[in-house]
Coordinates of C-alpha atoms and ligand atoms in Angstrom, one line a residue:
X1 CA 130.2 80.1 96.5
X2 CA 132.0 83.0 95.1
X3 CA 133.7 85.2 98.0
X4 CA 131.8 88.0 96.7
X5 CA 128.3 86.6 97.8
X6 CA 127.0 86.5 100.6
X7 CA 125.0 83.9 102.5
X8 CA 122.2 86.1 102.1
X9 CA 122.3 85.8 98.2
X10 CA 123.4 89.6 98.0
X11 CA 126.6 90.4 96.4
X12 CA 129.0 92.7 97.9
X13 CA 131.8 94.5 96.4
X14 CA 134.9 93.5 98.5
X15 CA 136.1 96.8 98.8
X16 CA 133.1 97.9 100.6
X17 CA 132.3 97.4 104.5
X18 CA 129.1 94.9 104.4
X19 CA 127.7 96.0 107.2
X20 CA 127.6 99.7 106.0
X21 CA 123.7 100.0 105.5
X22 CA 124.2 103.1 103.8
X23 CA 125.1 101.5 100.9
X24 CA 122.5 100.3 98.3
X25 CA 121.6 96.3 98.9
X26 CA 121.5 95.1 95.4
X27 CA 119.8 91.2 95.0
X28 CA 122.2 88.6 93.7
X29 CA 121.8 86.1 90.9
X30 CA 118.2 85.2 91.1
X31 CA 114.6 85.1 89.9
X32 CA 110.9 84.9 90.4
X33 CA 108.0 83.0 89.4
X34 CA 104.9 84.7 89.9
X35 CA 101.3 82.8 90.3
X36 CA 98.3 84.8 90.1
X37 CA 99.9 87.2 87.8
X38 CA 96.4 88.1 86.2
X39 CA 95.3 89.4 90.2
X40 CA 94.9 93.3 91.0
X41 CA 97.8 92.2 93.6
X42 CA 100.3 91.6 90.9
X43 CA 99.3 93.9 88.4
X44 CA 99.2 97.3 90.5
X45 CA 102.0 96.0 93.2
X46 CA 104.2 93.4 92.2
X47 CA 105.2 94.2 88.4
X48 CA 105.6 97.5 89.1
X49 CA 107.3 97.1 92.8
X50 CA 110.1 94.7 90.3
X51 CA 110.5 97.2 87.2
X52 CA 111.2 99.8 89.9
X53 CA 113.7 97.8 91.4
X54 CA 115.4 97.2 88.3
X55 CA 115.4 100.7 87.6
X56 CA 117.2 101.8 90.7
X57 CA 119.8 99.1 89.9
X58 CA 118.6 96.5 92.7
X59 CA 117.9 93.4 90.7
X60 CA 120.8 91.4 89.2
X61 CA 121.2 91.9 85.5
X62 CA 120.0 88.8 84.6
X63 CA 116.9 88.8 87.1
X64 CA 113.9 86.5 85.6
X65 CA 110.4 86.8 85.9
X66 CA 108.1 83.6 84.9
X67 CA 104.3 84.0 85.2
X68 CA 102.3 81.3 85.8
X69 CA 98.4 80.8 84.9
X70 CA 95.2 79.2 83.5
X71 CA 95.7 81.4 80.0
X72 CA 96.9 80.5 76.8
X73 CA 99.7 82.7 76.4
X74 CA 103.1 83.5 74.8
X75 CA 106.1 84.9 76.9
X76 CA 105.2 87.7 74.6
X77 CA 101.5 88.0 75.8
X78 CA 102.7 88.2 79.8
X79 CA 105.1 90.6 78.5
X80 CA 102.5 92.6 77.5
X81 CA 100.7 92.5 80.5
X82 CA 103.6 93.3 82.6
X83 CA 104.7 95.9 80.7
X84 CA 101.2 97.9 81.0
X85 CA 101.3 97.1 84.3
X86 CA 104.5 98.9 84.9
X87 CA 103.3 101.7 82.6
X88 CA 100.3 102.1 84.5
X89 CA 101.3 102.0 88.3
X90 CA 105.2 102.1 88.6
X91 CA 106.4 104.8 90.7
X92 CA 109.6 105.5 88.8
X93 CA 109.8 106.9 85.7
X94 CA 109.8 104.4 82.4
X95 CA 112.8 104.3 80.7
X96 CA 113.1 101.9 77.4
X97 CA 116.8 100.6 78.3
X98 CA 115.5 99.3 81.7
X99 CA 112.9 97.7 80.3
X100 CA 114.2 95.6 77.1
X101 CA 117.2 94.2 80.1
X102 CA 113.8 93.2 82.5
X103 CA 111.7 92.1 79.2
X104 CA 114.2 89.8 77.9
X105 CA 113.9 87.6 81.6
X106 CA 110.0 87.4 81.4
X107 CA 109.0 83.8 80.2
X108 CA 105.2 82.2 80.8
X109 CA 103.7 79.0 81.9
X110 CA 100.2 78.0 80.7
X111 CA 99.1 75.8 83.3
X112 CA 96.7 75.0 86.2
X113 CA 97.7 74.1 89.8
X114 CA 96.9 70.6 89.3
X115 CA 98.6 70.2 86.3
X116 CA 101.8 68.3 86.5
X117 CA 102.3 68.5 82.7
X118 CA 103.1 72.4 83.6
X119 CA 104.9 71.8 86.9
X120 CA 107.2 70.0 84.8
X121 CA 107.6 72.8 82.0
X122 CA 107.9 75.2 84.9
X123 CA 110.8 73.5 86.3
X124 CA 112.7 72.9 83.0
X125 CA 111.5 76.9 82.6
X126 CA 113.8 77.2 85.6
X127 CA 116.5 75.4 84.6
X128 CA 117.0 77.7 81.3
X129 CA 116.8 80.5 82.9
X130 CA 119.8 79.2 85.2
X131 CA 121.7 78.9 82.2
X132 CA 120.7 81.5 80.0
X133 CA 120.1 83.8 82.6
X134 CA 122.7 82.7 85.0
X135 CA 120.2 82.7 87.8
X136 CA 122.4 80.3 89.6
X137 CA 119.1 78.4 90.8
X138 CA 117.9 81.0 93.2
X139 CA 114.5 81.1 92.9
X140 CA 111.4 82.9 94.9
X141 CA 107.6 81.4 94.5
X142 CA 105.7 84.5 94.7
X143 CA 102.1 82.7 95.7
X144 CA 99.4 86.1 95.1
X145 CA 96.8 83.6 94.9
X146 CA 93.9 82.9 97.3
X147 CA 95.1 81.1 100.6
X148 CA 92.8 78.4 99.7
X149 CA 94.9 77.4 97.0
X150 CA 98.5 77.5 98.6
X151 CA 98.5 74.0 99.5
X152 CA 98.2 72.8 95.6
X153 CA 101.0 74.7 95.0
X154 CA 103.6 73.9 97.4
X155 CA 102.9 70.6 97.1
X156 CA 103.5 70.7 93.4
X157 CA 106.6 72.5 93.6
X158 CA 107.9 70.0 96.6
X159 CA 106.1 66.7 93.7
X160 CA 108.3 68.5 90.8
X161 CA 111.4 68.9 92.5
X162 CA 110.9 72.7 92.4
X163 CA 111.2 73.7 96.4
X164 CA 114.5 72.5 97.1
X165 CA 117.1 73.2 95.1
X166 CA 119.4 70.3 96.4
X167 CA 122.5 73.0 96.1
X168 CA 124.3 75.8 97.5
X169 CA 121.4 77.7 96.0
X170 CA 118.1 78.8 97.6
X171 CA 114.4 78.9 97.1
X172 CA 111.7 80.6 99.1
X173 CA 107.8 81.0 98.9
X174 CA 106.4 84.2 99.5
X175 CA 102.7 84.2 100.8
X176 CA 100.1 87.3 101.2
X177 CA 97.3 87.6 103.0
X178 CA 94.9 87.2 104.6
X179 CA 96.6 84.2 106.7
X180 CA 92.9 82.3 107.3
X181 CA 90.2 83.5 109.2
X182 CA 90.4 82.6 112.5
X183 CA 93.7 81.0 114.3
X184 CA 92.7 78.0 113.1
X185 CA 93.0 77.9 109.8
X186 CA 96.1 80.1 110.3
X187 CA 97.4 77.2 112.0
X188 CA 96.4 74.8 108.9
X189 CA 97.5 77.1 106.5
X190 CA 101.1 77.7 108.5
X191 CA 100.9 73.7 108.2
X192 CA 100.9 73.7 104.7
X193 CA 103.7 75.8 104.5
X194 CA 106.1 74.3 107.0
X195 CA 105.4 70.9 105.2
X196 CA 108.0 72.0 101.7
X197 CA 109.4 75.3 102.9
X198 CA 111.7 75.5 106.0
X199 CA 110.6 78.3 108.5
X200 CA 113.8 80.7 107.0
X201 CA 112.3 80.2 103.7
X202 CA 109.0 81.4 104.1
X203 CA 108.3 85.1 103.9
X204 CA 105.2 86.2 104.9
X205 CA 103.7 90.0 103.3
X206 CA 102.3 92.2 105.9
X207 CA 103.4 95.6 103.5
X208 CA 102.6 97.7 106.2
X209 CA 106.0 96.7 107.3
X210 CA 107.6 97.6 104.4
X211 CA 106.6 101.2 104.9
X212 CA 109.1 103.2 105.8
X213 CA 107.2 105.3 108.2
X214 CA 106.4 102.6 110.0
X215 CA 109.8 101.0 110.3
X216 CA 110.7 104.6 111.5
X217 CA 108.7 103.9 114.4
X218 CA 112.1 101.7 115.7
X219 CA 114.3 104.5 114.5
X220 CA 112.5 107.1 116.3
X221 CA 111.9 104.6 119.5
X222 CA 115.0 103.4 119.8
X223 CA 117.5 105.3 118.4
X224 CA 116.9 108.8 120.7
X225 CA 116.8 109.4 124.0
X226 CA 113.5 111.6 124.0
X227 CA 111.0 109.9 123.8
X228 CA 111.4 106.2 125.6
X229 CA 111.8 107.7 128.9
X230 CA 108.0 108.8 128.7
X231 CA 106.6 106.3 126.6
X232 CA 104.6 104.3 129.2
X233 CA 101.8 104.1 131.9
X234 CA 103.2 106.8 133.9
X235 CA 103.1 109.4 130.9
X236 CA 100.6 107.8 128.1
X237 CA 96.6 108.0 128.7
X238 CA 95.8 106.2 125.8
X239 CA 96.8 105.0 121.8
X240 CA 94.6 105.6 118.5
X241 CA 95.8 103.7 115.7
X242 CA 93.5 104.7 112.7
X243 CA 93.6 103.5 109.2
X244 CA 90.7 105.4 107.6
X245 CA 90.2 104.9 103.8
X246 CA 88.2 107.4 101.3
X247 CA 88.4 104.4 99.0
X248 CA 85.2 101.8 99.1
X249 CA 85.6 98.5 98.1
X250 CA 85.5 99.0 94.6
X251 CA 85.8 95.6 92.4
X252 CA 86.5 93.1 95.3
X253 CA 83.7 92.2 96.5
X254 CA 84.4 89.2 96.0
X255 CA 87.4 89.0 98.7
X256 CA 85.9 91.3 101.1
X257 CA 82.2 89.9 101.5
X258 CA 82.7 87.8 104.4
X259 CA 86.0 88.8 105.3
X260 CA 85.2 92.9 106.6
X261 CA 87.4 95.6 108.1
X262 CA 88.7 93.1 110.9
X263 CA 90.2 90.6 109.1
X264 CA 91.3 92.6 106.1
X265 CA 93.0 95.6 108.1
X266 CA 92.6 94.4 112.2
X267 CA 94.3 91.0 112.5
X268 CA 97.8 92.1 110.6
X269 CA 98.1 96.1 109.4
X270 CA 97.2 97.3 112.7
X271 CA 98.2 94.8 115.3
X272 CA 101.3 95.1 113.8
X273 CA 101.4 98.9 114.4
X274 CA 100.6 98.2 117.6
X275 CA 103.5 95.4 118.1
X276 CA 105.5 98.3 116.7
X277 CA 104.0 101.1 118.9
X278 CA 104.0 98.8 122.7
X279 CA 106.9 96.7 122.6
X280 CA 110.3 96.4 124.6
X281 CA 113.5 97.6 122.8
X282 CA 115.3 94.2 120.5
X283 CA 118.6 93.0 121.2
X284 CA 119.1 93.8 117.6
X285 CA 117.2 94.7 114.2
X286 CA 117.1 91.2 113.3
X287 CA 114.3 88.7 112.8
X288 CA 114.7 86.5 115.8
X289 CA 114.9 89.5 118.2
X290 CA 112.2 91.9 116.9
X291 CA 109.7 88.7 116.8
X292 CA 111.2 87.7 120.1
X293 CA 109.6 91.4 121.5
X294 CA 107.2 91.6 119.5
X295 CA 105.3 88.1 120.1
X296 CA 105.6 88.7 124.1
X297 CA 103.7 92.4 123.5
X298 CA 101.4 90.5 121.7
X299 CA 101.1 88.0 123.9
X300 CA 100.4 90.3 127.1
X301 CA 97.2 92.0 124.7
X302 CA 93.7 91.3 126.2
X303 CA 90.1 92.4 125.2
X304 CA 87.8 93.6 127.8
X305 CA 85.7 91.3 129.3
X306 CA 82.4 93.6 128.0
X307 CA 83.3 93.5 124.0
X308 CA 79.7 95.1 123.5
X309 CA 81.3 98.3 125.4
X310 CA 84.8 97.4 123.2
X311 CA 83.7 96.8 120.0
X312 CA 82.4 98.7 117.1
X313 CA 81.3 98.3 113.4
X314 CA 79.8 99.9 110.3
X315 CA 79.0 99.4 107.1
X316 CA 78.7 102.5 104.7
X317 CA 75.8 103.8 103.6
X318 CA 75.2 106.0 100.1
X319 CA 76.9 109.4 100.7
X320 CA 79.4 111.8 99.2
X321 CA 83.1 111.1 98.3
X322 CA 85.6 113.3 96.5
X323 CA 82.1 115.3 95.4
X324 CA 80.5 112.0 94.0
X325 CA 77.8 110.4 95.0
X326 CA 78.4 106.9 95.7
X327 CA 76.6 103.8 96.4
X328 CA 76.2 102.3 99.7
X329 CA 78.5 99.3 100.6
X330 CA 75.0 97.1 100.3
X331 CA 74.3 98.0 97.3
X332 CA 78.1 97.1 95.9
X333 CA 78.2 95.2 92.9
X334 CA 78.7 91.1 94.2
X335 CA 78.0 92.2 97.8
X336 CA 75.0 90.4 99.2
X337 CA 72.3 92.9 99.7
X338 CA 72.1 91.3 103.3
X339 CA 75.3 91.0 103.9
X340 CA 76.5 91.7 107.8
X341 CA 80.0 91.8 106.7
X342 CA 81.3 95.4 107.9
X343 CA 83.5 97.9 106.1
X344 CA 84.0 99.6 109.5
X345 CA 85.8 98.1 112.8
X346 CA 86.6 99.2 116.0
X347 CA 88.4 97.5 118.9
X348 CA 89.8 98.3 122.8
X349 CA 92.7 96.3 123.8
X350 CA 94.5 96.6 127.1
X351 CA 98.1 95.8 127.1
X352 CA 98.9 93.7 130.8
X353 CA 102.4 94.8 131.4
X354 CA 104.4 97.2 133.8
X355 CA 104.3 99.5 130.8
X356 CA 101.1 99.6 129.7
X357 CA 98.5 98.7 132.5
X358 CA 95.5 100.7 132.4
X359 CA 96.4 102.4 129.0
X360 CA 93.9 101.2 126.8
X361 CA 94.9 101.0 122.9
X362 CA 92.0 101.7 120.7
X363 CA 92.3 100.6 116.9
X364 CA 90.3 101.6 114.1
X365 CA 89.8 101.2 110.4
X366 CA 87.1 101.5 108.0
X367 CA 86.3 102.4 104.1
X368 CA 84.5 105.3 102.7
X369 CA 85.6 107.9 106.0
X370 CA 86.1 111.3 105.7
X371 CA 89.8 110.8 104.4
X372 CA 93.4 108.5 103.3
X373 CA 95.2 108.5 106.4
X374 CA 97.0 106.1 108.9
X375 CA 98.3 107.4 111.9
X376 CA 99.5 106.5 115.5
X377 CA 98.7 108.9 118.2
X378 CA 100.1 108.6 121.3
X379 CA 97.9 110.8 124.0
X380 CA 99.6 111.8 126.9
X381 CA 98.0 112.5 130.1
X382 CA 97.4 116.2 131.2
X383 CA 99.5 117.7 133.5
X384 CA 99.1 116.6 137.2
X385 CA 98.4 120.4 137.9
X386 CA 98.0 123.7 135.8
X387 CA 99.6 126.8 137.9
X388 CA 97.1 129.1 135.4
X389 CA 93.7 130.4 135.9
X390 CA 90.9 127.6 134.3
X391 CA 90.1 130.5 131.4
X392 CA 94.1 130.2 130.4
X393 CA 94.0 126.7 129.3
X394 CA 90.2 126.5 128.6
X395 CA 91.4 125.7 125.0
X396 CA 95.0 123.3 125.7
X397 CA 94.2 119.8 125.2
X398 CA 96.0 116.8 125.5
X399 CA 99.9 116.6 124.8
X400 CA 100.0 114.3 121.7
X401 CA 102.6 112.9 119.3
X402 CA 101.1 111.7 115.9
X403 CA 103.3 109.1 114.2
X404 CA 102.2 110.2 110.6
X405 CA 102.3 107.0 108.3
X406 CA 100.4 107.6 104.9
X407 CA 99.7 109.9 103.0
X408 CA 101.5 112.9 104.6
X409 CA 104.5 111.2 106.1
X410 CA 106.1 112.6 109.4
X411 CA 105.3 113.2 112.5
X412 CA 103.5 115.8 115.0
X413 CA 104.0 116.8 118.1
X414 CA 101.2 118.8 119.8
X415 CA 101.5 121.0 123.3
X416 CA 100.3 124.1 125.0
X417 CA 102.1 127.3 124.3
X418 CA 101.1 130.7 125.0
X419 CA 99.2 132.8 122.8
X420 CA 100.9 136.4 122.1
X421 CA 99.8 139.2 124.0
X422 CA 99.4 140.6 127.5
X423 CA 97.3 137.9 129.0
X424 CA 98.7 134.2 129.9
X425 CA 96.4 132.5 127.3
X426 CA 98.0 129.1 126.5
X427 CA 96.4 127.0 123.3
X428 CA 97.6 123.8 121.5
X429 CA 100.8 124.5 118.9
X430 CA 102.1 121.6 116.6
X431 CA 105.4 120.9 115.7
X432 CA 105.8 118.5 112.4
X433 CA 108.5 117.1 111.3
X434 CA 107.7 115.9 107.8
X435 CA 109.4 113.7 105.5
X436 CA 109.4 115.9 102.3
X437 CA 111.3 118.7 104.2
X438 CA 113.6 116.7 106.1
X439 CA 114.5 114.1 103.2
X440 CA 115.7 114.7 99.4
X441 CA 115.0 110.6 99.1
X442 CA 111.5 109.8 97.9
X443 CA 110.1 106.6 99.7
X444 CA 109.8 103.9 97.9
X445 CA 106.8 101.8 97.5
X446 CA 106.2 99.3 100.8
X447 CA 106.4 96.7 97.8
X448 CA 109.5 97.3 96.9
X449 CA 111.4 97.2 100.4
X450 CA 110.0 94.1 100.7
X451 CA 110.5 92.2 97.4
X452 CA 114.1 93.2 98.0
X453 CA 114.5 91.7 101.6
X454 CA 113.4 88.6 100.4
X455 CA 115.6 88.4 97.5
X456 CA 118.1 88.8 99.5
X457 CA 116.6 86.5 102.0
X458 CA 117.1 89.2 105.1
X459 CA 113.9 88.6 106.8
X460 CA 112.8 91.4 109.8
X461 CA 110.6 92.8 108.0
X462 CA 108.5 89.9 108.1
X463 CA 106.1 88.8 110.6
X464 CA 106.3 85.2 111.5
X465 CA 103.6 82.7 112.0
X466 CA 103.8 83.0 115.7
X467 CA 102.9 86.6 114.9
X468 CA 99.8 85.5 112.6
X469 CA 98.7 83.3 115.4
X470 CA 98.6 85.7 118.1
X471 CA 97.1 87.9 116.0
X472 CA 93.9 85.7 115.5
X473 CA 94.1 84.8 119.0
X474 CA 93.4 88.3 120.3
X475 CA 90.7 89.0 117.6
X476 CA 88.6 85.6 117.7
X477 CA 86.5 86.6 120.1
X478 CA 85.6 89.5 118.5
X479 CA 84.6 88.4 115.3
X480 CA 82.7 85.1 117.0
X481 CA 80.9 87.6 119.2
X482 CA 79.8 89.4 116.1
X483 CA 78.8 86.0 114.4
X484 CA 76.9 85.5 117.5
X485 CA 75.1 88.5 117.5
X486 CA 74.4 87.9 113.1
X487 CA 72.7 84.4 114.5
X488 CA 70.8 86.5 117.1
X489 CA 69.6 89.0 114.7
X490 CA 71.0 91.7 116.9
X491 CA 72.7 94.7 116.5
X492 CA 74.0 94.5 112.9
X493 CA 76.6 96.9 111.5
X494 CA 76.0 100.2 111.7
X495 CA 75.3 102.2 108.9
X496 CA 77.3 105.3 108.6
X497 CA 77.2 107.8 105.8
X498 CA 80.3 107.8 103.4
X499 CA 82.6 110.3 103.8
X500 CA 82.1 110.4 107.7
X501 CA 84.4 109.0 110.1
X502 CA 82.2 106.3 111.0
X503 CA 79.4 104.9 113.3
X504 CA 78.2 106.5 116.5
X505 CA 78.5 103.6 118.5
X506 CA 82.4 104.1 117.6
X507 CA 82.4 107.5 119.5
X508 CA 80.3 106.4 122.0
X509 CA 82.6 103.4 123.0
X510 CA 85.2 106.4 123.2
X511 CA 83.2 108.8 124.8
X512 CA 82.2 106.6 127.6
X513 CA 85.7 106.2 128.8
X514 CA 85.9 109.9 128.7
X515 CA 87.6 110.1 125.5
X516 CA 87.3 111.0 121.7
X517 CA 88.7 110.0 118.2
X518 CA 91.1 112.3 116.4
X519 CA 89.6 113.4 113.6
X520 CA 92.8 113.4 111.2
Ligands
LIG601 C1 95.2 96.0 102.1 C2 93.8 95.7 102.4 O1 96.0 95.1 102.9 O2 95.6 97.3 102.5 C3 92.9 96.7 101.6 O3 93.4 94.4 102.0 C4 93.4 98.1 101.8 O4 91.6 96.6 101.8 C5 94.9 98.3 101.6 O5 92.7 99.0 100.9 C6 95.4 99.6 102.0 O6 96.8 99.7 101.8 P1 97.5 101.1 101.8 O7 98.9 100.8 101.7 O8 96.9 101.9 100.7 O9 97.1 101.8 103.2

């Protein structure tokens, strides 16, 4: 190994301090083969997430791309593809030279997953790229395929000889999901996995990581002094972790029928924010610790014992979105017309720890709601006692800081403070910080944070399958005790019109703890 590379795979300039972070990460020799590169995933994520890499200089010069598939095509055909993908979502602007460099590292596989003949041709695929390329046999398995067929395709690349690369070089699998449906096929599925890939070589996609408000949840946490001394049972009365979307499910039916708002968003977006959000300071920013922390906050996560007082969901009904009409989520083209599968999901969980006993943590999410946004909001308690007359604060409400995530990134904090004039009249102020004011740096895409990490094989960002499994293990028994009540014929989803923020029996599980939703 050159003294210039690190064990990472990254290459460093000598004369520069690794460990300064400050400095751009740039990927070393290496390249990617992409399966289910005809997917919405690849085409509005992936491509674009790599040519915006390469344009900000992160990829190595001879990076490779190979698609793999069931269609007759030429390199030049998935060239085309990838290049109107780019065109069409990249976030950076197109510029020719960038391309032809990228362009000229594009090859394509025709082949299906049971199809040695093209396992082989992948492989040899491989090989020329190391030497044409100089690749240095450093290759990622990019799987954006249905979980389903994961197992056909790490057992052909272990069959062809494409898994390990038997030298000083390295090859990973990257997997998106959903990861199952339950824990137990999370555990089957993690199976499949840790049968060719060793646990350091698997990276597992939750891009909500990859955003970089949420990994600013750790930078705000604990890098200041402010706000850790308050951020516990003592201070906190409760947690609302929203993801709302105006979006409906638009062509993927086919995914989400049968899957809903739980499994899509529930199981890894938001217990993930709430990982973030509840648990004990790391050792260190690095894989091991933050899973170390982040597996014993999930661990210490319980449902109430009444999940017909805990639970909500929804399914949207016709209604108005961005001033047009839409269809209900019923009458969705390849939805079943009785389908109980819900677009809308609500869930309590109590946190048994010192920190966080008695502050319940109430997560939502749901498609078609009033508006895009994703936010954290800590609520803290009111103050033990007001020195004011009751018509003072008649209008303060609770102390709040909103961890902004998407779309308008920042945060906010909210408190009392007293109105101008000659009486002591004291009303809720906000105080933002936003990124856009504070930052000349644009974010970049969750996608591309992470494509980078795992090229350069530096894996916090990604949750491990003990993570997955917990995951599933708190929401089981919410999804079997809506499969109970389908069976019964009871209580379906609720139907809530689009552009709302959801079902009543969502506020009403609120409102009788005394509570209500934000309403972003
Ligand atoms: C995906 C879900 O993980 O996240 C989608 O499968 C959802 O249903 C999407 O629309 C939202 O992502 P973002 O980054 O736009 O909040």
């Amino acid at each position: 190994m050159s003294p210039a590379k690190q064990a990472s795979g990254g290459w460093t300039n000598p004369l520069r301090d690794p460990q300064d972070r400050r400095l751009p990460r740039i990927a070393g020799p290496c390249g990617m083969v992409l399966f289910g590169v005809t997917g919405d995933l690849s085409r509005k994520k992936v491509m674009p997430a790599i040519y915006d890499l390469a344009n900000r200089g992160l990829l190595p010069p001879g990076f490779s791309l190979v698609g793999f598939a069931r269609r007759d095509w030429a390199d030049q055909d998935f060239a085309q593809i990838v290049h109107d993908a780019v065109k069409a979502n990249a976030r950076t602007e197109f510029r020719e030279e960038v391309w032809e460099q990228l362009s000229e590292g594009l090859r394509f596989v025709p082949g299906n997953f049971d199809d040695d003949e093209a396992f082989d041709t992948l492989r040899r695929t491989v090989e020329e790229l190391d030497q044409q390329r100089g690749t240095d046999g450093n290759h990622a398995f990019y799987l954006a395929i249905p979980p389903a067929f994961f197992g056909d395709v790490v057992g052909q690349l272990r069959e062809h000889g494409l898994a390990d690369s038997g030298t000083d070089a390295w090859r990973r699998v990257v997997v998106e999901k959903p990861f199952g449906h339950d824990l137990e096929s999370a555990q089957a599925l993690n199976q499949v996995l840790d049968d060719v890939f060793p646990p350091g070589s698997i990276f597992r996609i939750d891009h909500y990581l990859g955003k970089e408000t949420v990994q600013n949840i750790l930078a705000m946490r604990f890098a200041n002094t402010l706000f850790e001394p308050i951020w516990n049972a003592n201070y906190v009365d409760h947690v609302q972790i929203t993801m709302a979307e105006d979006v409906g499910i638009g062509g993927r039916a086919g995914y989400y029928d049968g899957i809903g708002a739980a499994r899509d968003v529930i199981q890894n977006h938001l217990l993930q924010l709430l990982a973030l959000v509840a648990m004990e300071e790391p050792t260190a920013f690095d894989a091991e610790a933050l899973r170390i922390e982040k597996q014993k906050v999930l661990s210490s996560v319980v449902l109430p014992s009444r999940l017909d007082l805990a639970t909500a969901r929804g399914q949207y009904a016709p209604g108005w979105s961005g001033g047009v009409q839409v269809p209900g989520f019923l009458d969705e083209e390849g939805i079943d017309p009785h389908s109980t599968t819900e677009s809308y999901a609500a869930v309590k969980l109590n946190i048994e720890n010192r920190r966080w006993a008695g502050v319940p943590f109430y997560l939502r999410t749901g498609k078609r709601l009033g508006r895009r946004v994703t936010e954290v909001a800590i609520v803290f308690k009111r103050a033990p006692h007001l020195p004011f007359s009751p018509l003072s604060t008649e209008e303060l409400t609770s102390n709040a800081l909103v961890i902004r995530v998407q779309p308008d990134e920042g945060m906010t904090l909210r408190f009392g403070s007293k109105v101008p004039g000659t009486q002591m009249e004291i009303r809720d102020v906000n105080m933002d910080f936003a990124y856009g004011g504070s930052f000349t740096e644009t974010s970049p895409e969750a996608y591309e944070r992470l494509i980078l990490d795992m090229l350069l094989g530096d894996p916090p960002l990604f949750p491990r399958h003990q993570e997955v499994e917990l995951s599933w293990r708190i929401l089981d028994p919410v999804l079997d005790f809506w499969a109970r009540q389908d069976e019964e014929g009871r209580t379906p989803p609720e139907p809530y019109p689009s552009g709302s923020w959801g079902p009543a029996s969502a506020d009403e599980m609120l409102a009788r703890d005394g509570r209500a939703w934000r309403r972003p």
